[in-house]
Tab-separated table of C-alpha atoms in Angstrom:
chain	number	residue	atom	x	y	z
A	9	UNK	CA	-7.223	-24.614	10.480
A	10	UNK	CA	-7.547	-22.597	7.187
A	11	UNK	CA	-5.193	-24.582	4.932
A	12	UNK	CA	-3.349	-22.903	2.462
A	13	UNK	CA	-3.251	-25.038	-1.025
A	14	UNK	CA	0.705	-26.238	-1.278
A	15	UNK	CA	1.424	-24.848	2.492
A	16	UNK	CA	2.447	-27.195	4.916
A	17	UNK	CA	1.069	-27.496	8.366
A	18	UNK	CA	3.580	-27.881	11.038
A	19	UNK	CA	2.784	-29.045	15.060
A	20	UNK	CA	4.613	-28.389	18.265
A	21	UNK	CA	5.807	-31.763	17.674
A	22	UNK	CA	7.248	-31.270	14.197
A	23	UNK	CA	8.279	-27.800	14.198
A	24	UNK	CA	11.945	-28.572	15.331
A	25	UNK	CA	12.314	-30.518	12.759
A	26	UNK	CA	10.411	-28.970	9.867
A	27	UNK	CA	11.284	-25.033	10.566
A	28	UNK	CA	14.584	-24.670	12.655
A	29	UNK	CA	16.150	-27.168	11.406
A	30	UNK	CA	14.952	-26.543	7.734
A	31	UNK	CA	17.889	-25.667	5.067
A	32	UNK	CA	15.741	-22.704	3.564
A	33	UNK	CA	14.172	-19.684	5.376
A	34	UNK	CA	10.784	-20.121	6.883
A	35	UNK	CA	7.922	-18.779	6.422
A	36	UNK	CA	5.525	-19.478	9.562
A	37	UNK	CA	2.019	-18.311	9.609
A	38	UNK	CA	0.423	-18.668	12.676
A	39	UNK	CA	-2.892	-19.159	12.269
A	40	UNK	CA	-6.892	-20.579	13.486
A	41	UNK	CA	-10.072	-21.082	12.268
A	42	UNK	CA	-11.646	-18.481	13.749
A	43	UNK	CA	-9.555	-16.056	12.264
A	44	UNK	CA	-10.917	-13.876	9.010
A	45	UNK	CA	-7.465	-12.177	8.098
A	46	UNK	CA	-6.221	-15.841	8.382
A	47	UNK	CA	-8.596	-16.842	5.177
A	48	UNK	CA	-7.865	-13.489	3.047
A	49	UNK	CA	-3.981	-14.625	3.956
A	50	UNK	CA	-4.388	-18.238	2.441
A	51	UNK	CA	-4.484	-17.514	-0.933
A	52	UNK	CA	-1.385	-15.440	-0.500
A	53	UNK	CA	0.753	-17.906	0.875
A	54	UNK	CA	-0.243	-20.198	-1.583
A	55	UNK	CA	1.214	-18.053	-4.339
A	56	UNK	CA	4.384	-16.667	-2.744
A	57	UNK	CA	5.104	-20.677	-1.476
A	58	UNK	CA	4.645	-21.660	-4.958
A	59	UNK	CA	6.089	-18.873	-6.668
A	60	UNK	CA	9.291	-18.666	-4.069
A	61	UNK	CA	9.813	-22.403	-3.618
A	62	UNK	CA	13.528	-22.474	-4.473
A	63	UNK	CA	14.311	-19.987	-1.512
A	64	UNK	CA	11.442	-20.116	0.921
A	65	UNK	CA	9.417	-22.502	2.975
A	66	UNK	CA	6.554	-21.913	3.819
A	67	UNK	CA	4.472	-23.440	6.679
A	68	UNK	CA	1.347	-22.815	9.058
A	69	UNK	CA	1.068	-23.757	12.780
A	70	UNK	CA	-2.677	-24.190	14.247
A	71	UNK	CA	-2.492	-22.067	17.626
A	72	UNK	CA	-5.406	-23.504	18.671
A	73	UNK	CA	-3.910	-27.391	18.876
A	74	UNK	CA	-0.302	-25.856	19.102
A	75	UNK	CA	0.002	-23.436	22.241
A	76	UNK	CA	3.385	-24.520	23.123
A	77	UNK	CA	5.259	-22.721	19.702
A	78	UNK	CA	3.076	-19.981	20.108
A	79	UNK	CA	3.773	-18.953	23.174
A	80	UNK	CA	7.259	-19.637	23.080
A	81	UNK	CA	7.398	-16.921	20.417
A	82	UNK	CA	5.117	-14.715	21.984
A	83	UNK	CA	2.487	-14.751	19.720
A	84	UNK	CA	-0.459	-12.724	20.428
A	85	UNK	CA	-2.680	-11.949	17.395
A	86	UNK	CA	-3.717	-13.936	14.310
A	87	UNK	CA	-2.164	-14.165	11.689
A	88	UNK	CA	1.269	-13.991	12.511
A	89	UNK	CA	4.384	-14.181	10.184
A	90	UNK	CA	7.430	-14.837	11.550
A	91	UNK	CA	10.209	-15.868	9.009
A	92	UNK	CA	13.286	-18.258	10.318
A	93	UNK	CA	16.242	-18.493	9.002
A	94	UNK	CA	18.924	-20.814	10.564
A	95	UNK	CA	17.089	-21.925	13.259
A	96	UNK	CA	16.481	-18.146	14.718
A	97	UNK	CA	13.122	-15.672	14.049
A	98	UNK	CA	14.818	-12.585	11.975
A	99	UNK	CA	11.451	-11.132	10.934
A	100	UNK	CA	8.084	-11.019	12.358
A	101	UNK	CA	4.910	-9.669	10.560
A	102	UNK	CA	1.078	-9.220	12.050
A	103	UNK	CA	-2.153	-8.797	9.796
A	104	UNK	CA	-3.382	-9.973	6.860
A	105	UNK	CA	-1.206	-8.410	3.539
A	106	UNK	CA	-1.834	-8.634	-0.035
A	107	UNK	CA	1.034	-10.582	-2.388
A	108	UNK	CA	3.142	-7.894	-3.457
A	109	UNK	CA	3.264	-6.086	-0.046
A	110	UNK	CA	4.200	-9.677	1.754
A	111	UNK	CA	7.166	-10.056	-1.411
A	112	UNK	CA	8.557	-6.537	-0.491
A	113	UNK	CA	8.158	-7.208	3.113
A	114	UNK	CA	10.557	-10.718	2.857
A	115	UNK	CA	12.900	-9.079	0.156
A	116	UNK	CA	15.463	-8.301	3.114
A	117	UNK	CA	15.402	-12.092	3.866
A	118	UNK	CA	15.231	-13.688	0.622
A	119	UNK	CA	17.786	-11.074	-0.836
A	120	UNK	CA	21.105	-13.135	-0.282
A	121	UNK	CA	19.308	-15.730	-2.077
A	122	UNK	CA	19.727	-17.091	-5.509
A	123	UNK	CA	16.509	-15.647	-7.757
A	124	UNK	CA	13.966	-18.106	-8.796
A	125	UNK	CA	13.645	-19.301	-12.215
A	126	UNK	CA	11.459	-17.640	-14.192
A	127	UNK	CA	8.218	-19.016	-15.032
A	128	UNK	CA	7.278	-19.361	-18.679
C-alpha cells in the first residue's frame, strides 16, 4: 500500500474500531499499490491529516488485503474517499484531487466543527 506520512492504515479487522467508532469524522481513502492517482493522493492526505488533526481523522484501507470493507461499501475504483461521521458514510469522493479542492470538498463535513488553531 502507498502510505501516506502521518495517515493511519486501518484493516477489516480494525476498522470498527478505528473509523465507526472513532469520536472525529473520518477520512477513509481506499487505496492499492497499483494505483497511480493513489500516489499523487498521498501527499495530500498527509497535509490535510496534519493540517486538520483537531477535527478529522484520517485513515487508508489496503483493498487488496481488505476486500471485506470494500465491498461492503461498494467500492469500485481507486482511490476512494468516503468520510464517516458517527459511525455512518455522509460523503463519498472518487479520483485523485489536489489540497485545496479536497478542503472545499470536506468543508460541508468539517463545518459544524470547531476551526483549527492556527499555525504560526
Amino acid at each position: 500500500m502507498i502510505q501516506a506520512e502521518g495517515v493511519a492504515a486501518v484493516t477489516d479487522e480494525s476498522f470498527e474500531r478505528e473509523v465507526l467508532n472513532a469520536g472525529l469524522p473520518v477520512l477513509v481513502e481506499f487505496t492499492a499499490d497499483w494505483c497511480p492517482p493513489c500516489r499523487q493522493l498521498a501527499p495530500v492526505l498527509s497535509a490535510v491529516a496534519r493540517e486538520e488533526a483537531a477535527r478529522l481523522k484520517v485513515v487508508q484501507l489496503d483493498v487488496d488485503t481488505n476486500p471485506e470493507t470494500m465491498n461492503r461499501y461498494g467500492v469500485l475504483a481507486m482511490p476512494t474517499l468516503l468520510v464517516f461521521r458517527a459511525g455512518e458514510p455522509v460523503k463519498s469522493m472518487v479520483g485523485a484531487r489536489p489540497k485545496r479542492r479536497l478542503l472545499q470538498e470536506l468543508e460541508d463535513v468539517l463545518q459544524s466543527l470547531p476551526a483549527a488553531p492556527a499555525r504560526p
